[in-house]
Amino acid sequence: MNHLATERPLSAPAFDVAGIRAQFPILERQVHGRPLIYFDNAATSQTPLAVIDTFRDYFCRYNANIHRGLHTLADEATAAYEATRETVRNFLNAADRREIVFTRGTTEAINLVANSWGRANLKAGDEVLVSLLEHHSNIVPWQLLAAQLGIKVRVIPVDERGVLDLDAYRALFTERTRLVAVNHVSNAFGTINPVREMATIAHEHGALILVDGAQAVPHQRVDVRAIEADFYAFSGHKVYGPTGAGALYARAELLEAMPPWQGGGEMIKSVSFDVPTTFADIPHKFEAGTPAIAEVIALGVALDWVRGVGLERIGAWEATLLERATMAVSRIDGLRILGTAPDKAGVLSFVVDGAHSQDIALLIDQLGVAIRTGNHCAQPLLAHFGVTATCRASFAAYNTLEEVDAFVDALERVIGMVR
Ligand code: PLP
């Protein structure tokens, strides 16, 4: 039994969590005969009816390829797809919708920057700074370039709380530093990084900054101009939208100067065997082939949904969930939380003495609780902390304080079984 339940009332900032839950049909399901408690939101969040209905509407009414049709369905699909570009622009407060490139998600967005901007601007000996907190998506594309171009990947260290060491960050800059690639929020530990300050420091040294916003956009308002991001990437499926659609923000002048990455339909102006092929204007220069049309349209609906609930309110609610969960699990004998930054998003990563993380996740699933275990695609970070896996509970707008208490009870039961 966790003790918090009796000490603290089940109250929190006024937030209509019941009204929100009612919009997520999946939350009604049972898992192994118990109500689902879904705490794997950092991997993928669930989708509200508004997003689900978008697919039905699209495929029932206006499924067509975009940009190239002269018929009504193609026009409607194109308009809805391009309207999402404006939604994303507005969501990130970008200056111009041409600065929004649709991608499959964060991974593809970062690979686009590495392969287009990186290959055009980096040469042997140039340096890219990445942090120890990065997801493999923001490490491996730079390592591939290191192997192919001879650039150096240098690592910004963290302290014992999982907070980036800004003095060490400053000290890493040399005249060869060209780019800083850092996440806004760590998926493994939940640390919120001071990307605004990091951008200023990068720019003072003449370097650009790419911010991986996969774990930030679901929890806080992001203003790419205020944080002075040169590149900003995120995925739809972590912000109540579908898989297969995400976006890259890049300042227009950078995109203008970057060569295309993938070639194909849609990204050209003219193609010839006799004179050089010419390319479409931005952002279409970077959107080769038929995109995930329905998914992109649904992504726009998801972002509208999030804005409708209010990111500040979602962030405050998740902070309440995190605080309750953190206090309760801290009392469990032998449980160690990894990632204790003062500024954290709703991610609780932990290991338990004498209990394998995988066993905990498998057994707690039998009690209806979905958490993630493993290296969270952050092997260097976990290795630094001397572990190969953690259990991770991560929260979203539809989670409740009662679910937190039920999770803690289930965790205590499971630990008792495996020890
Ligand atoms: N970056 C971070 C911080 C993430 O949490 C994730 C996914 O977990 C990614 C990048 C990769 O996102 P995707 O798999 O949607 O491309």
Short mmCIF file of C-alpha atoms and ligand atoms in Angstrom, two decimals:
data_model
loop_
_atom_site.label_atom_id
_atom_site.label_comp_id
_atom_site.label_asym_id
_atom_site.label_seq_id
_atom_site.Cartn_x
_atom_site.Cartn_y
_atom_site.Cartn_z
CA MET A 1 0.00 0.00 0.00
CA ASN A 2 1.46 3.39 -0.76
CA HIS A 3 1.22 5.91 2.00
CA LEU A 4 0.58 8.99 -0.05
CA ALA A 5 -3.01 8.07 -0.71
CA THR A 6 -3.88 8.62 2.91
CA GLU A 7 -1.71 11.69 3.38
CA ARG A 8 -2.68 13.72 0.38
CA PRO A 9 -6.18 14.26 -0.94
CA LEU A 10 -6.85 13.27 -4.52
CA SER A 11 -7.00 16.84 -5.59
CA ALA A 12 -4.86 18.82 -7.94
CA PRO A 13 -5.05 21.85 -10.20
CA ALA A 14 -8.57 22.03 -11.63
CA PHE A 15 -8.32 19.82 -14.65
CA ASP A 16 -11.17 17.89 -16.20
CA VAL A 17 -9.33 14.61 -16.53
CA ALA A 18 -12.59 12.64 -16.70
CA GLY A 19 -13.70 14.74 -19.65
CA ILE A 20 -10.36 14.15 -21.33
CA ARG A 21 -10.41 10.41 -20.70
CA ALA A 22 -13.86 10.15 -22.25
CA GLN A 23 -12.27 11.17 -25.54
CA PHE A 24 -9.86 8.21 -25.53
CA PRO A 25 -11.77 4.97 -26.22
CA ILE A 26 -8.66 2.82 -25.72
CA LEU A 27 -8.59 3.78 -22.05
CA GLU A 28 -11.79 1.79 -21.53
CA ARG A 29 -10.14 -1.48 -22.36
CA GLN A 30 -9.11 -4.14 -19.94
CA VAL A 31 -5.72 -5.82 -19.94
CA HIS A 32 -5.52 -9.24 -18.30
CA GLY A 33 -8.93 -8.58 -16.83
CA ARG A 34 -7.96 -5.28 -15.23
CA PRO A 35 -8.51 -1.67 -16.26
CA LEU A 36 -5.65 -0.49 -18.43
CA ILE A 37 -3.26 1.95 -16.78
CA TYR A 38 -1.24 3.33 -19.65
CA PHE A 39 2.05 4.80 -18.45
CA ASP A 40 4.06 4.35 -21.65
CA ASN A 41 3.29 7.74 -23.08
CA ALA A 42 6.90 8.73 -23.76
CA ALA A 43 7.03 5.87 -26.28
CA THR A 44 3.65 6.61 -27.89
CA SER A 45 0.67 8.50 -26.57
CA GLN A 46 -2.93 7.44 -27.19
CA THR A 47 -5.16 9.23 -29.67
CA PRO A 48 -8.39 11.08 -28.97
CA LEU A 49 -11.58 10.50 -30.97
CA ALA A 50 -11.06 13.73 -32.89
CA VAL A 51 -7.86 12.28 -34.37
CA ILE A 52 -9.33 8.82 -34.95
CA ASP A 53 -12.37 10.34 -36.68
CA THR A 54 -10.09 12.30 -39.00
CA PHE A 55 -8.96 9.05 -40.62
CA ARG A 56 -12.51 7.86 -41.18
CA ASP A 57 -13.49 11.21 -42.60
CA TYR A 58 -10.46 11.33 -44.89
CA PHE A 59 -10.86 7.81 -46.27
CA CYS A 60 -14.65 8.07 -46.53
CA ARG A 61 -14.73 11.48 -48.19
CA TYR A 62 -11.57 12.82 -49.78
CA ASN A 63 -8.76 10.25 -50.07
CA ALA A 64 -6.60 11.38 -53.01
CA ASN A 65 -3.01 12.14 -53.84
CA ILE A 66 -2.04 15.74 -53.17
CA HIS A 67 -0.55 18.64 -55.10
CA ARG A 68 -0.95 17.11 -58.53
CA GLY A 69 -4.65 16.56 -59.10
CA LEU A 70 -7.10 18.84 -60.80
CA HIS A 71 -10.10 17.18 -59.28
CA THR A 72 -12.13 18.00 -56.21
CA LEU A 73 -10.85 15.21 -53.98
CA ALA A 74 -7.22 16.08 -54.74
CA ASP A 75 -7.94 19.73 -54.04
CA GLU A 76 -9.58 18.93 -50.72
CA ALA A 77 -6.78 16.58 -49.64
CA THR A 78 -4.15 19.15 -50.64
CA ALA A 79 -5.94 21.92 -48.77
CA ALA A 80 -6.21 19.82 -45.60
CA TYR A 81 -2.57 18.72 -45.84
CA GLU A 82 -1.31 22.26 -46.37
CA ALA A 83 -3.60 23.56 -43.62
CA THR A 84 -1.69 21.31 -41.23
CA ARG A 85 1.50 23.09 -42.23
CA GLU A 86 -0.04 26.29 -40.95
CA THR A 87 -1.19 24.49 -37.79
CA VAL A 88 2.37 23.28 -37.13
CA ARG A 89 3.78 26.73 -37.89
CA ASN A 90 1.41 28.23 -35.39
CA PHE A 91 2.04 25.44 -32.85
CA LEU A 92 5.80 26.11 -32.91
CA ASN A 93 5.44 29.85 -33.50
CA ALA A 94 7.61 29.64 -36.60
CA ALA A 95 7.70 32.77 -38.73
CA ASP A 96 6.74 31.18 -42.02
CA ARG A 97 4.94 28.01 -43.00
CA ARG A 98 7.66 27.31 -45.58
CA GLU A 99 9.87 26.53 -42.59
CA ILE A 100 7.84 23.40 -41.80
CA VAL A 101 8.87 20.18 -43.56
CA PHE A 102 6.74 17.11 -42.97
CA THR A 103 8.66 13.95 -42.13
CA ARG A 104 7.80 10.52 -40.79
CA GLY A 105 8.86 11.72 -37.37
CA THR A 106 11.78 12.96 -35.31
CA THR A 107 14.22 10.33 -36.54
CA GLU A 108 13.62 11.18 -40.18
CA ALA A 109 13.80 14.91 -39.43
CA ILE A 110 17.22 14.58 -37.79
CA ASN A 111 18.46 12.34 -40.61
CA LEU A 112 17.28 14.97 -43.07
CA VAL A 113 19.40 17.61 -41.35
CA ALA A 114 22.41 15.29 -41.10
CA ASN A 115 22.25 14.22 -44.71
CA SER A 116 21.33 17.53 -46.29
CA TRP A 117 22.77 20.31 -44.13
CA GLY A 118 25.46 18.06 -42.68
CA ARG A 119 26.87 16.77 -45.95
CA ALA A 120 26.80 20.24 -47.50
CA ASN A 121 28.38 22.06 -44.56
CA LEU A 122 30.60 19.69 -42.60
CA LYS A 123 34.07 18.51 -43.47
CA ALA A 124 36.70 16.33 -41.83
CA GLY A 125 37.70 17.72 -38.46
CA ASP A 126 34.50 19.70 -37.91
CA GLU A 127 32.76 19.04 -34.62
CA VAL A 128 29.18 18.30 -33.63
CA LEU A 129 28.26 18.44 -29.94
CA VAL A 130 25.61 16.01 -28.73
CA SER A 131 24.59 15.47 -25.14
CA LEU A 132 24.86 12.30 -23.12
CA LEU A 133 21.06 12.53 -22.69
CA GLU A 134 20.35 11.96 -26.38
CA HIS A 135 18.09 9.34 -27.89
CA HIS A 136 19.94 7.18 -30.43
CA SER A 137 18.08 9.15 -33.13
CA ASN A 138 20.19 12.17 -32.27
CA ILE A 139 23.45 10.25 -31.92
CA VAL A 140 23.66 7.72 -34.72
CA PRO A 141 23.02 10.09 -37.69
CA TRP A 142 26.04 12.13 -36.49
CA GLN A 143 28.12 9.01 -35.95
CA LEU A 144 27.32 7.92 -39.51
CA LEU A 145 28.57 11.29 -40.73
CA ALA A 146 31.65 10.93 -38.55
CA ALA A 147 32.45 7.63 -40.26
CA GLN A 148 31.73 8.99 -43.73
CA LEU A 149 33.06 12.57 -43.53
CA GLY A 150 35.57 12.40 -40.70
CA ILE A 151 33.73 14.84 -38.44
CA LYS A 152 34.04 14.50 -34.66
CA VAL A 153 31.12 13.87 -32.33
CA ARG A 154 31.81 15.32 -28.88
CA VAL A 155 29.65 14.63 -25.86
CA ILE A 156 28.20 17.14 -23.38
CA PRO A 157 28.34 15.44 -19.95
CA VAL A 158 25.66 15.27 -17.26
CA ASP A 159 25.86 15.40 -13.49
CA GLU A 160 24.55 12.73 -11.12
CA ARG A 161 20.99 14.09 -11.44
CA GLY A 162 21.01 13.82 -15.21
CA VAL A 163 21.39 17.58 -15.65
CA LEU A 164 23.61 18.82 -18.46
CA ASP A 165 26.85 20.41 -17.28
CA LEU A 166 26.73 23.83 -18.89
CA ASP A 167 30.29 24.76 -17.90
CA ALA A 168 31.55 21.64 -19.61
CA TYR A 169 29.28 22.48 -22.56
CA ARG A 170 30.88 25.92 -22.91
CA ALA A 171 34.34 24.41 -22.65
CA LEU A 172 33.66 21.96 -25.49
CA PHE A 173 33.43 24.66 -28.15
CA THR A 174 36.37 25.08 -30.49
CA GLU A 175 36.73 26.94 -33.77
CA ARG A 176 35.66 23.67 -35.43
CA THR A 177 32.28 23.38 -33.65
CA ARG A 178 29.54 23.66 -36.26
CA LEU A 179 26.42 22.21 -34.64
CA VAL A 180 24.90 21.39 -31.27
CA ALA A 181 22.35 18.56 -31.36
CA VAL A 182 20.43 18.29 -28.11
CA ASN A 183 17.04 17.16 -26.94
CA HIS A 184 14.62 19.60 -25.36
CA VAL A 185 13.43 16.93 -22.92
CA SER A 186 15.17 13.61 -22.26
CA ASN A 187 13.01 10.58 -22.95
CA ALA A 188 15.03 8.40 -20.58
CA PHE A 189 15.18 10.70 -17.53
CA GLY A 190 12.70 13.50 -18.24
CA THR A 191 15.33 16.24 -17.81
CA ILE A 192 14.23 19.52 -19.39
CA ASN A 193 17.29 21.07 -20.99
CA PRO A 194 17.96 24.84 -21.06
CA VAL A 195 17.86 24.93 -24.85
CA ARG A 196 17.41 28.71 -25.01
CA GLU A 197 20.64 29.27 -23.09
CA MET A 198 22.36 26.52 -25.06
CA ALA A 199 21.29 28.15 -28.33
CA THR A 200 22.73 31.50 -27.26
CA ILE A 201 26.06 29.86 -26.38
CA ALA A 202 26.10 27.91 -29.67
CA HIS A 203 25.38 31.06 -31.66
CA GLU A 204 28.08 33.03 -29.80
CA HIS A 205 30.49 30.42 -31.14
CA GLY A 206 29.11 30.58 -34.66
CA ALA A 207 27.48 27.13 -34.40
CA LEU A 208 23.89 26.13 -35.16
CA ILE A 209 21.58 24.25 -32.82
CA LEU A 210 19.26 21.37 -33.62
CA VAL A 211 16.70 20.66 -30.92
CA ASP A 212 15.04 17.25 -30.72
CA GLY A 213 11.61 18.18 -29.40
CA ALA A 214 10.04 14.70 -29.44
CA GLN A 215 9.45 14.73 -25.68
CA ALA A 216 8.84 18.45 -25.30
CA VAL A 217 5.91 19.25 -27.57
CA PRO A 218 3.42 17.03 -25.66
CA HIS A 219 4.14 18.76 -22.36
CA GLN A 220 5.01 22.40 -22.85
CA ARG A 221 4.51 25.29 -25.20
CA VAL A 222 7.35 25.51 -27.67
CA ASP A 223 8.34 28.72 -29.40
CA VAL A 224 11.14 28.01 -31.84
CA ARG A 225 11.87 31.70 -32.26
CA ALA A 226 12.04 32.40 -28.53
CA ILE A 227 14.47 29.52 -28.01
CA GLU A 228 16.36 30.52 -31.17
CA ALA A 229 16.37 26.99 -32.55
CA ASP A 230 17.86 26.64 -36.01
CA PHE A 231 16.28 23.20 -36.39
CA TYR A 232 13.49 21.67 -34.30
CA ALA A 233 12.14 18.13 -34.77
CA PHE A 234 9.14 16.27 -33.36
CA SER A 235 6.91 13.22 -33.93
CA GLY A 236 3.11 13.17 -34.11
CA HIS A 237 2.65 9.89 -32.25
CA LYS A 238 4.02 11.31 -29.00
CA VAL A 239 1.64 14.26 -29.05
CA TYR A 240 -1.71 12.45 -29.32
CA GLY A 241 -1.38 12.09 -33.09
CA PRO A 242 -0.69 9.16 -35.39
CA THR A 243 2.55 7.37 -36.21
CA GLY A 244 4.11 8.14 -39.58
CA ALA A 245 3.85 11.93 -39.41
CA GLY A 246 6.07 14.49 -37.76
CA ALA A 247 7.85 17.66 -38.71
CA LEU A 248 11.13 19.44 -39.02
CA TYR A 249 11.24 23.18 -38.43
CA ALA A 250 14.24 24.92 -39.97
CA ARG A 251 14.89 28.60 -40.53
CA ALA A 252 13.95 29.49 -44.09
CA GLU A 253 17.41 30.69 -45.08
CA LEU A 254 18.91 27.39 -43.95
CA LEU A 255 16.35 25.36 -45.88
CA GLU A 256 16.83 27.53 -48.96
CA ALA A 257 20.56 26.83 -48.93
CA MET A 258 20.28 23.10 -48.16
CA PRO A 259 20.42 20.61 -51.02
CA PRO A 260 17.60 18.09 -51.40
CA TRP A 261 18.08 14.86 -49.49
CA GLN A 262 15.69 12.40 -51.13
CA GLY A 263 14.88 12.68 -54.82
CA GLY A 264 11.60 11.81 -56.48
CA GLY A 265 8.22 13.17 -57.35
CA GLU A 266 6.95 16.39 -55.75
CA MET A 267 10.38 17.78 -54.91
CA ILE A 268 11.28 18.98 -58.42
CA LYS A 269 10.50 21.92 -60.65
CA SER A 270 11.66 20.28 -63.85
CA VAL A 271 13.48 17.06 -64.74
CA SER A 272 15.58 16.60 -67.82
CA PHE A 273 18.33 14.37 -69.16
CA ASP A 274 19.77 17.29 -71.11
CA VAL A 275 19.89 20.20 -68.67
CA PRO A 276 20.19 20.09 -64.89
CA THR A 277 17.10 19.04 -62.99
CA THR A 278 15.71 21.88 -60.88
CA PHE A 279 14.04 21.62 -57.52
CA ALA A 280 10.82 22.81 -55.97
CA ASP A 281 10.76 25.72 -53.55
CA ILE A 282 10.96 25.02 -49.84
CA PRO A 283 9.52 23.12 -48.09
CA HIS A 284 8.47 20.87 -50.96
CA LYS A 285 12.09 20.42 -52.01
CA PHE A 286 12.36 18.18 -48.95
CA GLU A 287 9.13 16.21 -49.37
CA ALA A 288 9.91 13.66 -52.08
CA GLY A 289 7.23 11.11 -52.93
CA THR A 290 3.69 10.72 -51.71
CA PRO A 291 3.64 11.67 -48.03
CA ALA A 292 1.52 10.19 -45.24
CA ILE A 293 -1.43 12.39 -46.19
CA ALA A 294 -4.08 11.19 -43.75
CA GLU A 295 -1.51 11.04 -40.96
CA VAL A 296 -0.35 14.59 -41.55
CA ILE A 297 -3.93 15.85 -41.58
CA ALA A 298 -4.59 13.92 -38.36
CA LEU A 299 -1.43 15.40 -36.84
CA GLY A 300 -2.94 18.84 -37.35
CA VAL A 301 -6.07 17.73 -35.53
CA ALA A 302 -3.96 16.36 -32.67
CA LEU A 303 -2.10 19.64 -32.30
CA ASP A 304 -5.39 21.55 -32.28
CA TRP A 305 -6.65 19.14 -29.64
CA VAL A 306 -3.60 19.73 -27.45
CA ARG A 307 -3.90 23.48 -27.83
CA GLY A 308 -7.58 23.20 -26.98
CA VAL A 309 -6.81 21.46 -23.68
CA GLY A 310 -3.93 23.85 -23.07
CA LEU A 311 -0.27 22.89 -22.87
CA GLU A 312 0.29 24.83 -19.66
CA ARG A 313 -2.57 22.94 -18.04
CA ILE A 314 -1.35 19.60 -19.35
CA GLY A 315 2.17 20.34 -18.10
CA ALA A 316 0.89 21.34 -14.65
CA TRP A 317 -1.29 18.22 -14.41
CA GLU A 318 1.56 15.92 -15.40
CA ALA A 319 3.81 17.62 -12.84
CA THR A 320 1.24 16.75 -10.18
CA LEU A 321 1.18 13.12 -11.34
CA LEU A 322 4.97 12.99 -11.39
CA GLU A 323 5.30 14.48 -7.94
CA ARG A 324 2.84 12.02 -6.45
CA ALA A 325 4.49 9.05 -8.15
CA THR A 326 7.99 10.21 -7.23
CA MET A 327 7.15 10.66 -3.57
CA ALA A 328 5.43 7.29 -3.37
CA VAL A 329 8.07 5.19 -5.13
CA SER A 330 10.86 6.95 -3.21
CA ARG A 331 9.63 5.10 -0.14
CA ILE A 332 10.07 1.70 -1.72
CA ASP A 333 13.06 -0.06 -0.23
CA GLY A 334 15.90 -0.50 -2.72
CA LEU A 335 14.27 1.57 -5.48
CA ARG A 336 16.53 4.14 -7.13
CA ILE A 337 15.20 6.89 -9.37
CA LEU A 338 17.45 7.79 -12.29
CA GLY A 339 17.00 11.35 -13.41
CA THR A 340 16.37 13.71 -10.52
CA ALA A 341 16.74 17.02 -12.32
CA PRO A 342 14.86 19.90 -10.66
CA ASP A 343 13.30 20.67 -14.02
CA LYS A 344 11.64 17.48 -15.24
CA ALA A 345 8.81 16.41 -17.52
CA GLY A 346 6.48 13.54 -16.58
CA VAL A 347 8.98 10.70 -16.79
CA LEU A 348 9.87 8.43 -13.88
CA SER A 349 12.81 6.10 -14.55
CA PHE A 350 13.92 3.69 -11.85
CA VAL A 351 15.73 0.49 -10.99
CA VAL A 352 15.08 -1.78 -8.04
CA ASP A 353 17.76 -3.71 -6.14
CA GLY A 354 17.33 -7.44 -6.58
CA ALA A 355 14.60 -7.11 -9.22
CA HIS A 356 15.23 -7.22 -12.94
CA SER A 357 13.51 -4.37 -14.81
CA GLN A 358 12.15 -6.76 -17.41
CA ASP A 359 10.55 -8.96 -14.75
CA ILE A 360 8.92 -5.91 -13.18
CA ALA A 361 7.48 -4.73 -16.52
CA LEU A 362 6.18 -8.19 -17.45
CA LEU A 363 4.56 -8.81 -14.09
CA ILE A 364 3.08 -5.35 -13.74
CA ASP A 365 1.52 -5.79 -17.18
CA GLN A 366 -0.36 -8.76 -15.70
CA LEU A 367 -1.91 -6.22 -13.34
CA GLY A 368 -2.98 -4.02 -16.23
CA VAL A 369 -0.16 -1.48 -15.98
CA ALA A 370 1.80 -0.62 -19.13
CA ILE A 371 5.27 0.73 -18.40
CA ARG A 372 8.40 0.53 -20.52
CA THR A 373 11.60 -1.23 -19.68
CA GLY A 374 14.91 -1.33 -21.51
CA ASN A 375 17.53 1.17 -22.52
CA HIS A 376 15.00 3.68 -23.95
CA CYS A 377 17.27 4.11 -26.99
CA ALA A 378 19.71 5.90 -24.71
CA GLN A 379 22.42 3.27 -24.18
CA PRO A 380 25.30 5.72 -23.57
CA LEU A 381 23.32 7.48 -20.83
CA LEU A 382 22.34 4.27 -19.08
CA ALA A 383 25.88 2.89 -19.36
CA HIS A 384 27.16 6.09 -17.72
CA PHE A 385 24.83 5.41 -14.79
CA GLY A 386 25.98 1.79 -14.64
CA VAL A 387 22.73 0.15 -15.74
CA THR A 388 21.57 -1.55 -18.92
CA ALA A 389 17.86 -1.02 -18.37
CA THR A 390 15.41 0.95 -16.26
CA CYS A 391 11.67 0.79 -15.74
CA ARG A 392 10.01 3.95 -17.01
CA ALA A 393 6.56 5.26 -16.21
CA SER A 394 5.60 8.30 -18.28
CA PHE A 395 2.46 10.39 -17.97
CA ALA A 396 -0.02 12.09 -20.25
CA ALA A 397 -3.01 14.40 -19.91
CA TYR A 398 -5.48 11.52 -19.46
CA ASN A 399 -3.68 9.83 -16.54
CA THR A 400 -5.13 10.17 -13.06
CA LEU A 401 -3.92 10.35 -9.49
CA GLU A 402 -5.84 7.14 -8.80
CA GLU A 403 -3.86 5.45 -11.55
CA VAL A 404 -0.63 6.63 -9.96
CA ASP A 405 -1.69 5.10 -6.65
CA ALA A 406 -2.77 1.86 -8.33
CA PHE A 407 0.56 1.74 -10.17
CA VAL A 408 2.51 2.17 -6.93
CA ASP A 409 0.47 -0.57 -5.24
CA ALA A 410 1.03 -2.87 -8.23
CA LEU A 411 4.74 -2.08 -8.22
CA GLU A 412 5.07 -2.95 -4.55
CA ARG A 413 3.25 -6.24 -5.14
CA VAL A 414 5.44 -7.12 -8.11
CA ILE A 415 8.67 -6.26 -6.28
CA GLY A 416 7.52 -8.48 -3.42
CA MET A 417 7.03 -11.32 -5.90
CA VAL A 418 10.40 -11.09 -7.65
CA ARG A 419 12.69 -10.40 -4.73
N1 PLP B 1 14.04 11.67 -29.72
C1 PLP B 1 13.48 11.44 -28.53
C2 PLP B 1 13.85 12.31 -27.36
C3 PLP B 1 12.56 10.41 -28.39
O1 PLP B 1 11.98 10.18 -27.21
C4 PLP B 1 12.24 9.62 -29.53
C5 PLP B 1 11.32 8.47 -29.40
O2 PLP B 1 11.23 7.86 -28.36
C6 PLP B 1 12.84 9.92 -30.75
C7 PLP B 1 13.74 10.96 -30.80
C8 PLP B 1 12.53 9.16 -31.98
O3 PLP B 1 11.23 9.42 -32.36
P1 PLP B 1 10.58 8.65 -33.61
O4 PLP B 1 10.81 7.19 -33.33
O5 PLP B 1 9.14 9.03 -33.55
O6 PLP B 1 11.26 9.11 -34.82
#
